[in-house]
PDB file of C-alpha atoms (C1' of nucleotides) in Angstrom:
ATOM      1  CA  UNK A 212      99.657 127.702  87.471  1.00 80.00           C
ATOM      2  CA  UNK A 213      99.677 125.219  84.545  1.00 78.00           C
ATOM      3  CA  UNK A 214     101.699 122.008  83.881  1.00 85.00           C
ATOM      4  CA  UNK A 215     101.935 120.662  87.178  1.00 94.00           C
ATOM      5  CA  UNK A 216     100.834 117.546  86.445  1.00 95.00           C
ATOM      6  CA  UNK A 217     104.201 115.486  85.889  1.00 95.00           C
ATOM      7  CA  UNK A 218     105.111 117.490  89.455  1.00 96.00           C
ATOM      8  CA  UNK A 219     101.963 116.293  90.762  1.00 96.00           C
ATOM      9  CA  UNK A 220     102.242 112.436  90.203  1.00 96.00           C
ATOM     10  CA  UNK A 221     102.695 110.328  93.732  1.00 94.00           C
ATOM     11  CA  UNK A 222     101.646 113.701  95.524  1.00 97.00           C
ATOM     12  CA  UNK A 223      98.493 114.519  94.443  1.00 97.00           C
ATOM     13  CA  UNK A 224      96.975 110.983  95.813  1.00 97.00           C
ATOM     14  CA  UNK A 225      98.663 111.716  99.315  1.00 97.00           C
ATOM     15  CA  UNK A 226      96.832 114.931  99.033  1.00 98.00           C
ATOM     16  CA  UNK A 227      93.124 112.876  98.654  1.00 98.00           C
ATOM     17  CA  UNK A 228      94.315 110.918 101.641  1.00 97.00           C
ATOM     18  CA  UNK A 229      95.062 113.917 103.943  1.00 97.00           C
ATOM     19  CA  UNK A 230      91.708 115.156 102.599  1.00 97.00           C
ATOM     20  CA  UNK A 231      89.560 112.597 103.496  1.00 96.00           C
ATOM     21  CA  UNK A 232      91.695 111.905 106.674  1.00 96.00           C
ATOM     22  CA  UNK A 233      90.767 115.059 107.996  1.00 96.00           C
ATOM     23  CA  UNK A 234      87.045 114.821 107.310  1.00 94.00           C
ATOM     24  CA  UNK A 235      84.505 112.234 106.473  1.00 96.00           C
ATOM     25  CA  UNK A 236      83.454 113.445 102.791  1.00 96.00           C
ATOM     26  CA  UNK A 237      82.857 113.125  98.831  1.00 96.00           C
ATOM     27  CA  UNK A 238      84.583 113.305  95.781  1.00 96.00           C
ATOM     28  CA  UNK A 239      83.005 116.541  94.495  1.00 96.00           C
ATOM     29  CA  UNK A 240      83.898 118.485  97.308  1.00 96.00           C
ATOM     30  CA  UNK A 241      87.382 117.059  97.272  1.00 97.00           C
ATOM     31  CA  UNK A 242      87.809 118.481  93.898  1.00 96.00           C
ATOM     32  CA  UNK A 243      86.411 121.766  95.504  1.00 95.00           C
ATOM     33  CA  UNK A 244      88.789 121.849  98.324  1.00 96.00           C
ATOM     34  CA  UNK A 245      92.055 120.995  96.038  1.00 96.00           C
ATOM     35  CA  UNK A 246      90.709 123.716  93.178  1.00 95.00           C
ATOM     36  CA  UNK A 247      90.617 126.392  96.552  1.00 93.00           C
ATOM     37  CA  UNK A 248      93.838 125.133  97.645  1.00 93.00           C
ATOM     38  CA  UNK A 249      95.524 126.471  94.588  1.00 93.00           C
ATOM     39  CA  UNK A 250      95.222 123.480  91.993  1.00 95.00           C
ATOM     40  CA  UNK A 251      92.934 124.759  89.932  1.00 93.00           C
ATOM     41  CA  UNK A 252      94.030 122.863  87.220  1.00 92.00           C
ATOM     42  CA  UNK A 253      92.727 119.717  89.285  1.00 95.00           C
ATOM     43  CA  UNK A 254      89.340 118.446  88.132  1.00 94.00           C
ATOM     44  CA  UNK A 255      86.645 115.667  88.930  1.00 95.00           C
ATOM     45  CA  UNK A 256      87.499 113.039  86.700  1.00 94.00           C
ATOM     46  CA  UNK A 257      91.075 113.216  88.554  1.00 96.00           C
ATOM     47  CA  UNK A 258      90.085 113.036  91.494  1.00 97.00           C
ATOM     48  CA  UNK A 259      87.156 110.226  91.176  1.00 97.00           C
ATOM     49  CA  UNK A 260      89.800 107.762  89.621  1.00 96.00           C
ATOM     50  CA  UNK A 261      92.153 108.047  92.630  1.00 97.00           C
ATOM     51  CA  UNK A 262      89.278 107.744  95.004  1.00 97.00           C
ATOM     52  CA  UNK A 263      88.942 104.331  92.923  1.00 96.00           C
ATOM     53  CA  UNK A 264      92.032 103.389  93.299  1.00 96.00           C
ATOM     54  CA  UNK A 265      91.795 104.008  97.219  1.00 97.00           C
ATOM     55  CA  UNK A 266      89.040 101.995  97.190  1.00 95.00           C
ATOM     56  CA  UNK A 267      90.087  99.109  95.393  1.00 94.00           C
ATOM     57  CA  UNK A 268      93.704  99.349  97.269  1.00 95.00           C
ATOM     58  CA  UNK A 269      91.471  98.951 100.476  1.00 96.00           C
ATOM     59  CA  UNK A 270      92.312 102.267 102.080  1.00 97.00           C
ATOM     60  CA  UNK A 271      89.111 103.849 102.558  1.00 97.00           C
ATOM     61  CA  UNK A 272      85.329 102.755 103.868  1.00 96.00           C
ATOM     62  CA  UNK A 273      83.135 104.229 101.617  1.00 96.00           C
ATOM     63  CA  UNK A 274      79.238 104.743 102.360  1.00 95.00           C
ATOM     64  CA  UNK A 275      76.639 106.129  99.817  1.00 93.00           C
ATOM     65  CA  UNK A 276      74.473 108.225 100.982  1.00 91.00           C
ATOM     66  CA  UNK A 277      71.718 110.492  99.209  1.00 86.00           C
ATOM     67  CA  UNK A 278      72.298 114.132  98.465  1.00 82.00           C
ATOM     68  CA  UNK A 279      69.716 117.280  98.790  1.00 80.00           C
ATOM     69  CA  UNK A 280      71.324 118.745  95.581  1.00 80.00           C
ATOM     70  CA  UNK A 281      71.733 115.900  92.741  1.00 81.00           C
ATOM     71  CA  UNK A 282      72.153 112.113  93.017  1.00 86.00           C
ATOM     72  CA  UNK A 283      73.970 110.258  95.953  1.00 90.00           C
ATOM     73  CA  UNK A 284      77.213 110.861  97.020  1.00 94.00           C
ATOM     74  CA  UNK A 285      79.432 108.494  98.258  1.00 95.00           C
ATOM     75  CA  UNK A 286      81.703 109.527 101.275  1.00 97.00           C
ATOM     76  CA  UNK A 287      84.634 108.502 101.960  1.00 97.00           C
ATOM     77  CA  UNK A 288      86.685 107.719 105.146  1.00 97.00           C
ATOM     78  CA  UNK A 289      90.246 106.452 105.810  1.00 97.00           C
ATOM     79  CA  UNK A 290      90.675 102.533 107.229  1.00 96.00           C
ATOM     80  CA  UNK A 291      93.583 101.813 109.347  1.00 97.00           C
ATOM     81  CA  UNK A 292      95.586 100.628 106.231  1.00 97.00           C
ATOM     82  CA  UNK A 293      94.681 104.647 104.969  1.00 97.00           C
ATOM     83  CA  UNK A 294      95.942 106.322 107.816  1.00 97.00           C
ATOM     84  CA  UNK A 295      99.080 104.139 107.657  1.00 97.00           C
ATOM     85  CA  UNK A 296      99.250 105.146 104.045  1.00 97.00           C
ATOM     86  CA  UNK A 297      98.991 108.661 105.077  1.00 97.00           C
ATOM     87  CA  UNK A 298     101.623 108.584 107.631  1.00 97.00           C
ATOM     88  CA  UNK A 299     103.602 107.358 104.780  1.00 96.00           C
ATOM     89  CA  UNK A 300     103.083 109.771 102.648  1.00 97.00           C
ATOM     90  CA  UNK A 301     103.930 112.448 104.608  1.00 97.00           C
ATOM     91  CA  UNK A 302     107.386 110.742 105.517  1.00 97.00           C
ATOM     92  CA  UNK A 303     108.494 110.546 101.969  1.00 96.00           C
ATOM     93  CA  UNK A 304     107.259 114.108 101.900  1.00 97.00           C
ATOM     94  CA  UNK A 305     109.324 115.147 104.335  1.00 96.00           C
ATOM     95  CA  UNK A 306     112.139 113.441 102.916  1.00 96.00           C
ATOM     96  CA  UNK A 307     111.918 114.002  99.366  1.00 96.00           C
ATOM     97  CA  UNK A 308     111.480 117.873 100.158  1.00 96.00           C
ATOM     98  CA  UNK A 309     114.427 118.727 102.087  1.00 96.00           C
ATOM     99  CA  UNK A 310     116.530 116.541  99.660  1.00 95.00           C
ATOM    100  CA  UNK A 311     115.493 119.000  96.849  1.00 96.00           C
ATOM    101  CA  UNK A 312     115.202 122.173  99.207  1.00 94.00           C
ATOM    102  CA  UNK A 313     119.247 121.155  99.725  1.00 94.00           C
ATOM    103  CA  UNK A 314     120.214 120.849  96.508  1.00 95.00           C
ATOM    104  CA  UNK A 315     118.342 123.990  95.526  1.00 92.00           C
ATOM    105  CA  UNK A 316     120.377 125.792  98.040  1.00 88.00           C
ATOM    106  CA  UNK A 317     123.497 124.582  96.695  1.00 80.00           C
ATOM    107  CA  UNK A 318     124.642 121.885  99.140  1.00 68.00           C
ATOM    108  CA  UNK A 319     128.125 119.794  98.324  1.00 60.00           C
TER     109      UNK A 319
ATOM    110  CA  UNK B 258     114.021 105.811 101.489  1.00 81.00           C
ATOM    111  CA  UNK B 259     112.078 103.321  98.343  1.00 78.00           C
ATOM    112  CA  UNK B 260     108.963 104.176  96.532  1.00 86.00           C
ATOM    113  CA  UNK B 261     109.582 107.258  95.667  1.00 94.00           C
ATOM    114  CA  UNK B 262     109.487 106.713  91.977  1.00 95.00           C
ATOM    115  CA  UNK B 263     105.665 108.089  91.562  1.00 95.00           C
ATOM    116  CA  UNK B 264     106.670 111.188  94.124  1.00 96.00           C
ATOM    117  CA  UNK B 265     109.836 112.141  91.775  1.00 96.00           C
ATOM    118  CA  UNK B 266     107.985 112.231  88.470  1.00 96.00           C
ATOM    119  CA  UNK B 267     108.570 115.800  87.407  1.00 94.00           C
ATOM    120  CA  UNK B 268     111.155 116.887  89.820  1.00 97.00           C
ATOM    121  CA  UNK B 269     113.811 114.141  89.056  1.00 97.00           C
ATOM    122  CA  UNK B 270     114.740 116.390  85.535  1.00 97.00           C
ATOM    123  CA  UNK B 271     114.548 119.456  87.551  1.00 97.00           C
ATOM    124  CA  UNK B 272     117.044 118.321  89.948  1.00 98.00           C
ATOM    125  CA  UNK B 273     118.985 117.200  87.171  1.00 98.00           C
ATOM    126  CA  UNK B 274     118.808 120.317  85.295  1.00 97.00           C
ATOM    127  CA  UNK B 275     119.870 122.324  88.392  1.00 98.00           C
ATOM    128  CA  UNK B 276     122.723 119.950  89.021  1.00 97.00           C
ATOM    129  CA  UNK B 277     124.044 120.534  85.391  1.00 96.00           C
ATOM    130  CA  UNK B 278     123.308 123.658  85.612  1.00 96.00           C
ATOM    131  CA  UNK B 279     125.583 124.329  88.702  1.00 96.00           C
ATOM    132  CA  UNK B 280     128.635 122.871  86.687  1.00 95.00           C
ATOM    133  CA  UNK B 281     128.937 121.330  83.709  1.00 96.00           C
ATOM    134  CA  UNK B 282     129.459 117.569  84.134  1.00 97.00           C
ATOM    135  CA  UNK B 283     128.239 114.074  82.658  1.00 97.00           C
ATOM    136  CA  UNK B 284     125.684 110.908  82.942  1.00 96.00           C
ATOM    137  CA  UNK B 285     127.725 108.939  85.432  1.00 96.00           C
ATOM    138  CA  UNK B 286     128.659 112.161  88.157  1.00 96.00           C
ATOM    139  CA  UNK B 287     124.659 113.097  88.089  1.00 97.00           C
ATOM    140  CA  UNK B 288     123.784 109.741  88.870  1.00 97.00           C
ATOM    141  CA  UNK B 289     126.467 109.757  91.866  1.00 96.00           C
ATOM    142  CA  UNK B 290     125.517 113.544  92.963  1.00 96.00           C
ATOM    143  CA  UNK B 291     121.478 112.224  93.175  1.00 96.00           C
ATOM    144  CA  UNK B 292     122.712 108.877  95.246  1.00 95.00           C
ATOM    145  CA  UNK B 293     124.880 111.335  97.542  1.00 93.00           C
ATOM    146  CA  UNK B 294     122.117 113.408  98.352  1.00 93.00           C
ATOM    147  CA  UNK B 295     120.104 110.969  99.365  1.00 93.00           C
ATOM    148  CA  UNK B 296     118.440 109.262  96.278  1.00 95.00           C
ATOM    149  CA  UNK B 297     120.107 105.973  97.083  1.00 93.00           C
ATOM    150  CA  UNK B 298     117.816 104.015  94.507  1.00 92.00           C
ATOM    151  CA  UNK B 299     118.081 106.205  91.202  1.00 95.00           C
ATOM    152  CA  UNK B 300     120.361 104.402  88.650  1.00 94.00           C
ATOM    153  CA  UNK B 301     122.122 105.533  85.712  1.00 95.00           C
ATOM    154  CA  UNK B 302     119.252 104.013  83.174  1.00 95.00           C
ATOM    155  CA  UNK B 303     116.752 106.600  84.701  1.00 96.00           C
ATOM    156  CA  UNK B 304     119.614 109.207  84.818  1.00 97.00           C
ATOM    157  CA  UNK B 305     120.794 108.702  80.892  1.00 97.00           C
ATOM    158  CA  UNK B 306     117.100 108.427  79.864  1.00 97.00           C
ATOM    159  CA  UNK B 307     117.010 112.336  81.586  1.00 98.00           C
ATOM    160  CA  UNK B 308     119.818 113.435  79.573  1.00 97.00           C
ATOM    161  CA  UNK B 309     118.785 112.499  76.123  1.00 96.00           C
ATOM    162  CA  UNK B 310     115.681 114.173  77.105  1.00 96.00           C
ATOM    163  CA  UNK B 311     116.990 117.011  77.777  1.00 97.00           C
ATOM    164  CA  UNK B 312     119.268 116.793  74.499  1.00 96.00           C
ATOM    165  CA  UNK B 313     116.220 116.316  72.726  1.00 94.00           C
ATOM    166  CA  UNK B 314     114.657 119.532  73.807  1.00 95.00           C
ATOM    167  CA  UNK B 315     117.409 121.335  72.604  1.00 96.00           C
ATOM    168  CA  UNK B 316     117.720 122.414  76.674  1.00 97.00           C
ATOM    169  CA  UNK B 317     121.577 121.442  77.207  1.00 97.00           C
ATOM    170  CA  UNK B 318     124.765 122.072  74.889  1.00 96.00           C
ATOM    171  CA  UNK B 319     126.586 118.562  74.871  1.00 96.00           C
ATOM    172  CA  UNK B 320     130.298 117.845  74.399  1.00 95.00           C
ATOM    173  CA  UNK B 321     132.207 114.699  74.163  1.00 93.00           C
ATOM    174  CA  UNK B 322     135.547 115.017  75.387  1.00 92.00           C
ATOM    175  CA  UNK B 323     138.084 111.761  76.633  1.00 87.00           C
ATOM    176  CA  UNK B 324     138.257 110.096  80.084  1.00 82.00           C
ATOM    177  CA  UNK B 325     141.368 108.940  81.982  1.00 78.00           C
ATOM    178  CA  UNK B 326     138.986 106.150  83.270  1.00 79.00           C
ATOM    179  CA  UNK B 327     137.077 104.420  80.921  1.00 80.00           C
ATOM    180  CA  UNK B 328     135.003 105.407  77.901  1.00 86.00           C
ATOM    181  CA  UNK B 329     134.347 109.410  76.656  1.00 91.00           C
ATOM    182  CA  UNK B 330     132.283 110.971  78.941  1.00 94.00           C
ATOM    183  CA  UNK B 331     129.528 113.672  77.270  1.00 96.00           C
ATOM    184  CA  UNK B 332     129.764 116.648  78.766  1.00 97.00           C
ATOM    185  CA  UNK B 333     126.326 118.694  79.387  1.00 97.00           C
ATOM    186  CA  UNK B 334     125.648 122.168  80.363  1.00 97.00           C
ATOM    187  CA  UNK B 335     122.570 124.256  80.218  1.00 97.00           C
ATOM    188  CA  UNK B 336     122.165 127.240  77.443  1.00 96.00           C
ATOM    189  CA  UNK B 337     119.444 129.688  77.567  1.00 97.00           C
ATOM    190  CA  UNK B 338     115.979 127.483  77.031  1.00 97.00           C
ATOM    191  CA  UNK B 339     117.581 125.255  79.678  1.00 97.00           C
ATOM    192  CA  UNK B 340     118.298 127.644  82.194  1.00 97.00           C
ATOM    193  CA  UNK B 341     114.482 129.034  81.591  1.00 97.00           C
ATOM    194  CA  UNK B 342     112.859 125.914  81.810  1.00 97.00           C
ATOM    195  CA  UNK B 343     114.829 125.578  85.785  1.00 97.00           C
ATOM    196  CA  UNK B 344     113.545 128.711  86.398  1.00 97.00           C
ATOM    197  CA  UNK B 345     110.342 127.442  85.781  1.00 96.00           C
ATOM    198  CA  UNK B 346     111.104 124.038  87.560  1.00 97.00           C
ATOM    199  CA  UNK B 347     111.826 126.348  90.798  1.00 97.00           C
ATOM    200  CA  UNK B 348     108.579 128.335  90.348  1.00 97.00           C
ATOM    201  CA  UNK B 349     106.759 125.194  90.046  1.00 96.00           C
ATOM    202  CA  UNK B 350     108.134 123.521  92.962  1.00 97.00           C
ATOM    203  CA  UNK B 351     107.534 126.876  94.797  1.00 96.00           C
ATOM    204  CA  UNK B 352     104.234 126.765  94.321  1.00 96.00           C
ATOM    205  CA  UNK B 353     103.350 122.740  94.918  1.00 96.00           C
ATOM    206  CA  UNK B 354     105.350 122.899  98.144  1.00 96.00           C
ATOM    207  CA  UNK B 355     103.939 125.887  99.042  1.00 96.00           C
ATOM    208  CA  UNK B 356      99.885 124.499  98.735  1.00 95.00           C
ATOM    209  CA  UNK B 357     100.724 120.711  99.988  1.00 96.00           C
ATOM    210  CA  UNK B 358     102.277 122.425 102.799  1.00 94.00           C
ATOM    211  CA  UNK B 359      99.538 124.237 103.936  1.00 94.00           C
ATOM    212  CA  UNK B 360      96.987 121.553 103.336  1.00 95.00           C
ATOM    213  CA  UNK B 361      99.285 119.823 105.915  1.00 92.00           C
ATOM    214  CA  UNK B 362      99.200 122.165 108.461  1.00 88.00           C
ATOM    215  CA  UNK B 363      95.558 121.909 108.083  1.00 80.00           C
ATOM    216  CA  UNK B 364      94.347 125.573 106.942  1.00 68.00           C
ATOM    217  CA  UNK B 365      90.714 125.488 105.548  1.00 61.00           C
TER     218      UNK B 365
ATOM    219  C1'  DT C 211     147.778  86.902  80.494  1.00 85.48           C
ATOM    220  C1'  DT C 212     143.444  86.520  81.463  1.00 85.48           C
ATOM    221  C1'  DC C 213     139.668  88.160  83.929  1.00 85.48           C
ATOM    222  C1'  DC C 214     137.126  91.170  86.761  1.00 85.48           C
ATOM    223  C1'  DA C 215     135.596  95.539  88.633  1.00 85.48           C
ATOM    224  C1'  DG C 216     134.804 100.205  87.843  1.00 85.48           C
ATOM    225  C1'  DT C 217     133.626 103.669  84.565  1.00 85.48           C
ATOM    226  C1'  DA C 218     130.449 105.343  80.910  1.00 85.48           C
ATOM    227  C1'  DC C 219     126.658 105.320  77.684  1.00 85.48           C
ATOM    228  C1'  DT C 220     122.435 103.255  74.909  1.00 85.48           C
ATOM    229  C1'  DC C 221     117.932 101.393  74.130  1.00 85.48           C
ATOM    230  C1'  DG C 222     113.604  98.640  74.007  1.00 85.48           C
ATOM    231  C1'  DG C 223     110.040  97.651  77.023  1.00 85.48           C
ATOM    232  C1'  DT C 224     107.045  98.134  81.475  1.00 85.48           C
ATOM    233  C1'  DG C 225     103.902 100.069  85.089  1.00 85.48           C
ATOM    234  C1'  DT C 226     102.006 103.884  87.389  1.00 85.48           C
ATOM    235  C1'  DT C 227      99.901 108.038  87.262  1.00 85.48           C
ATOM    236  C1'  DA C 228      97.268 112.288  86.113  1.00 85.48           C
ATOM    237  C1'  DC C 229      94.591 113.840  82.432  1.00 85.48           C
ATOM    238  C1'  DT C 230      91.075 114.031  78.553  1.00 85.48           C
ATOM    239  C1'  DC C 231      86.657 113.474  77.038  1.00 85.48           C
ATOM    240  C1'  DA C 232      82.414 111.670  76.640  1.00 85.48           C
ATOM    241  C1'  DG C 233      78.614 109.863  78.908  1.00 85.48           C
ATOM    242  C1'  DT C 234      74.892 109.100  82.633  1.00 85.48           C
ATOM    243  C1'  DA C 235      71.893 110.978  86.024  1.00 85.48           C
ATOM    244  C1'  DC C 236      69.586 113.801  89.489  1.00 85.48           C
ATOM    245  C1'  DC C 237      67.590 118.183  91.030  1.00 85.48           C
ATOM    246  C1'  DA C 238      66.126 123.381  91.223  1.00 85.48           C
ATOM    247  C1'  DG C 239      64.796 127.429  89.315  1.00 85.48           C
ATOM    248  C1'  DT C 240      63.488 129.942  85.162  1.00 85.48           C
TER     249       DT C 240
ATOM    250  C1'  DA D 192      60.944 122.365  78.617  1.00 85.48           C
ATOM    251  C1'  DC D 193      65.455 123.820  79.477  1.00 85.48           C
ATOM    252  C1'  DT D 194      69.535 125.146  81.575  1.00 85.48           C
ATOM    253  C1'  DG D 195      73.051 124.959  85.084  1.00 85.48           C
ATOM    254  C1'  DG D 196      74.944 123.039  89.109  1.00 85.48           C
ATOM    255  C1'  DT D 197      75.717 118.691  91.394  1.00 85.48           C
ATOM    256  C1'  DA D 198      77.695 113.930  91.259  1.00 85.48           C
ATOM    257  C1'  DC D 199      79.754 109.738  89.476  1.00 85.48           C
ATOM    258  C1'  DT D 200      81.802 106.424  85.719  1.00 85.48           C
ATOM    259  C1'  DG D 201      84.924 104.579  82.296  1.00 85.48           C
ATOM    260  C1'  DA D 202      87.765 104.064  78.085  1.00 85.48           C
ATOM    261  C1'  DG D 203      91.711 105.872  76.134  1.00 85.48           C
ATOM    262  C1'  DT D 204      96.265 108.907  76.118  1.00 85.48           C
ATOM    263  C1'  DA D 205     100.865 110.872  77.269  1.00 85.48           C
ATOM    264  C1'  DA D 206     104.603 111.473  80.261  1.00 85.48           C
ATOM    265  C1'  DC D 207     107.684 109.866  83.282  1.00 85.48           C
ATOM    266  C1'  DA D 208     110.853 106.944  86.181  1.00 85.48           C
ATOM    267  C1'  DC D 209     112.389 102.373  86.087  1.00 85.48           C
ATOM    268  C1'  DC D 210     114.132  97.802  84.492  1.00 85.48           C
ATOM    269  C1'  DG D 211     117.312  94.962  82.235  1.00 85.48           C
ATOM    270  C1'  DA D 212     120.308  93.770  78.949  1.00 85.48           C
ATOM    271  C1'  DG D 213     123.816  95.229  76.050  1.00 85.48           C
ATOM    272  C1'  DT D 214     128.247  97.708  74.403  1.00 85.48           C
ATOM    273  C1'  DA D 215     132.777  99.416  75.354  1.00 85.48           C
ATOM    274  C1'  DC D 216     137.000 101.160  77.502  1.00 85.48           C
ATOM    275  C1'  DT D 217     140.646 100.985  81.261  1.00 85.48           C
ATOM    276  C1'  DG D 218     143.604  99.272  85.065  1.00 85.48           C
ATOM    277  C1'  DG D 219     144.825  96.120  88.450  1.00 85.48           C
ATOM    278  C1'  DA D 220     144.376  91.448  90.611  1.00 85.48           C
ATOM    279  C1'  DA D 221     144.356  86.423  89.975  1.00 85.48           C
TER     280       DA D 221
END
DNA sequence: TTCCAGTACTCGGTGTTACTCAGTACCAGT
DNA sequence: ACTGGTACTGAGTAACACCGAGTACTGGAA
């Protein structure tokens, strides 16, 4: 599935949030997991300037540790503020979908 | 509902191409329709900047006809490349919703 | 009769975002 | 020595929704 990206902007951040939310890890295997979800189209470079942003929005606690396979990784975890950000996220989710899921169905 | 601006990118033209492309109608009714169904904060710049878009792609047929209130209204309705491009705004949509969804519900 | 509110469209400029592409670097196995 | 997988960085680009100011037409209130 190609050009999603325009669809993708605002959602594909809240998507690095739930990631990380859900388990302590690193921006490599974040790219993994979205590419398995389906986005295949997604790739690192993407993904390591939104973990950027994160970080310098104060979001996330990040810690750098070494790797087995290659150089350090740095993992990331949500803050407060990030799991407040999350919750968010999903809200305007929630409310932007059935808006459109509506309208697709016809609704006056 | 506010900042939802990022989140819309992309799907603001589809909804506008599926409203048009329920009825034919103009600018200032699409603007209304998305503020009805729940887009409170979209204004007619955004709306207008849509439409000559979509004029510009060659995706609507436009006609100018007289208003009882105020100044000619243009007229827009989909033809063929802009009833295949919704088609493809549905499949797309399809598909996002149908990823983020799961990645919600946690599946691994 | 003048003025305002509602209707209706245009356009230049802005900020955010995902993407591209090139680069750096580390390690394992061949 | 070399290749391929792992892992991160950073400068530049394009697309999009938004902002704000402007134009213009009509009808009713002041």
């Amino acid at each position: 599935m190609d050009g999603l990206t325009e669809m993708l902007k605002g959602t594909l951040e809240g998507c690095v949030l739930e990631i990380i939310g859900a388990e302590e890890t690193y921006g490599y295997a974040v790219t993994r997991r979205l590419n398995e979800l389906g986005f295949t189209d997604v790739v690192e470079g993407t993904v390591y300037t939104i973990l950027l942003r994160l970080e310098k929005n104060a979001l996330v606690q990040v810690t750098k540790r070494p790797s087995e396979q290659g150089p350090p990784r740095k993992f990331y975890a949500l803050n407060d503020a990030g799991r407040a950000e999350l919750t968010t996220f999903w809200a305007k989710w929630e409310f932007m979908t059935s808006r459109i899921d509506k309208l697709k169905e016809g609704a006056r």
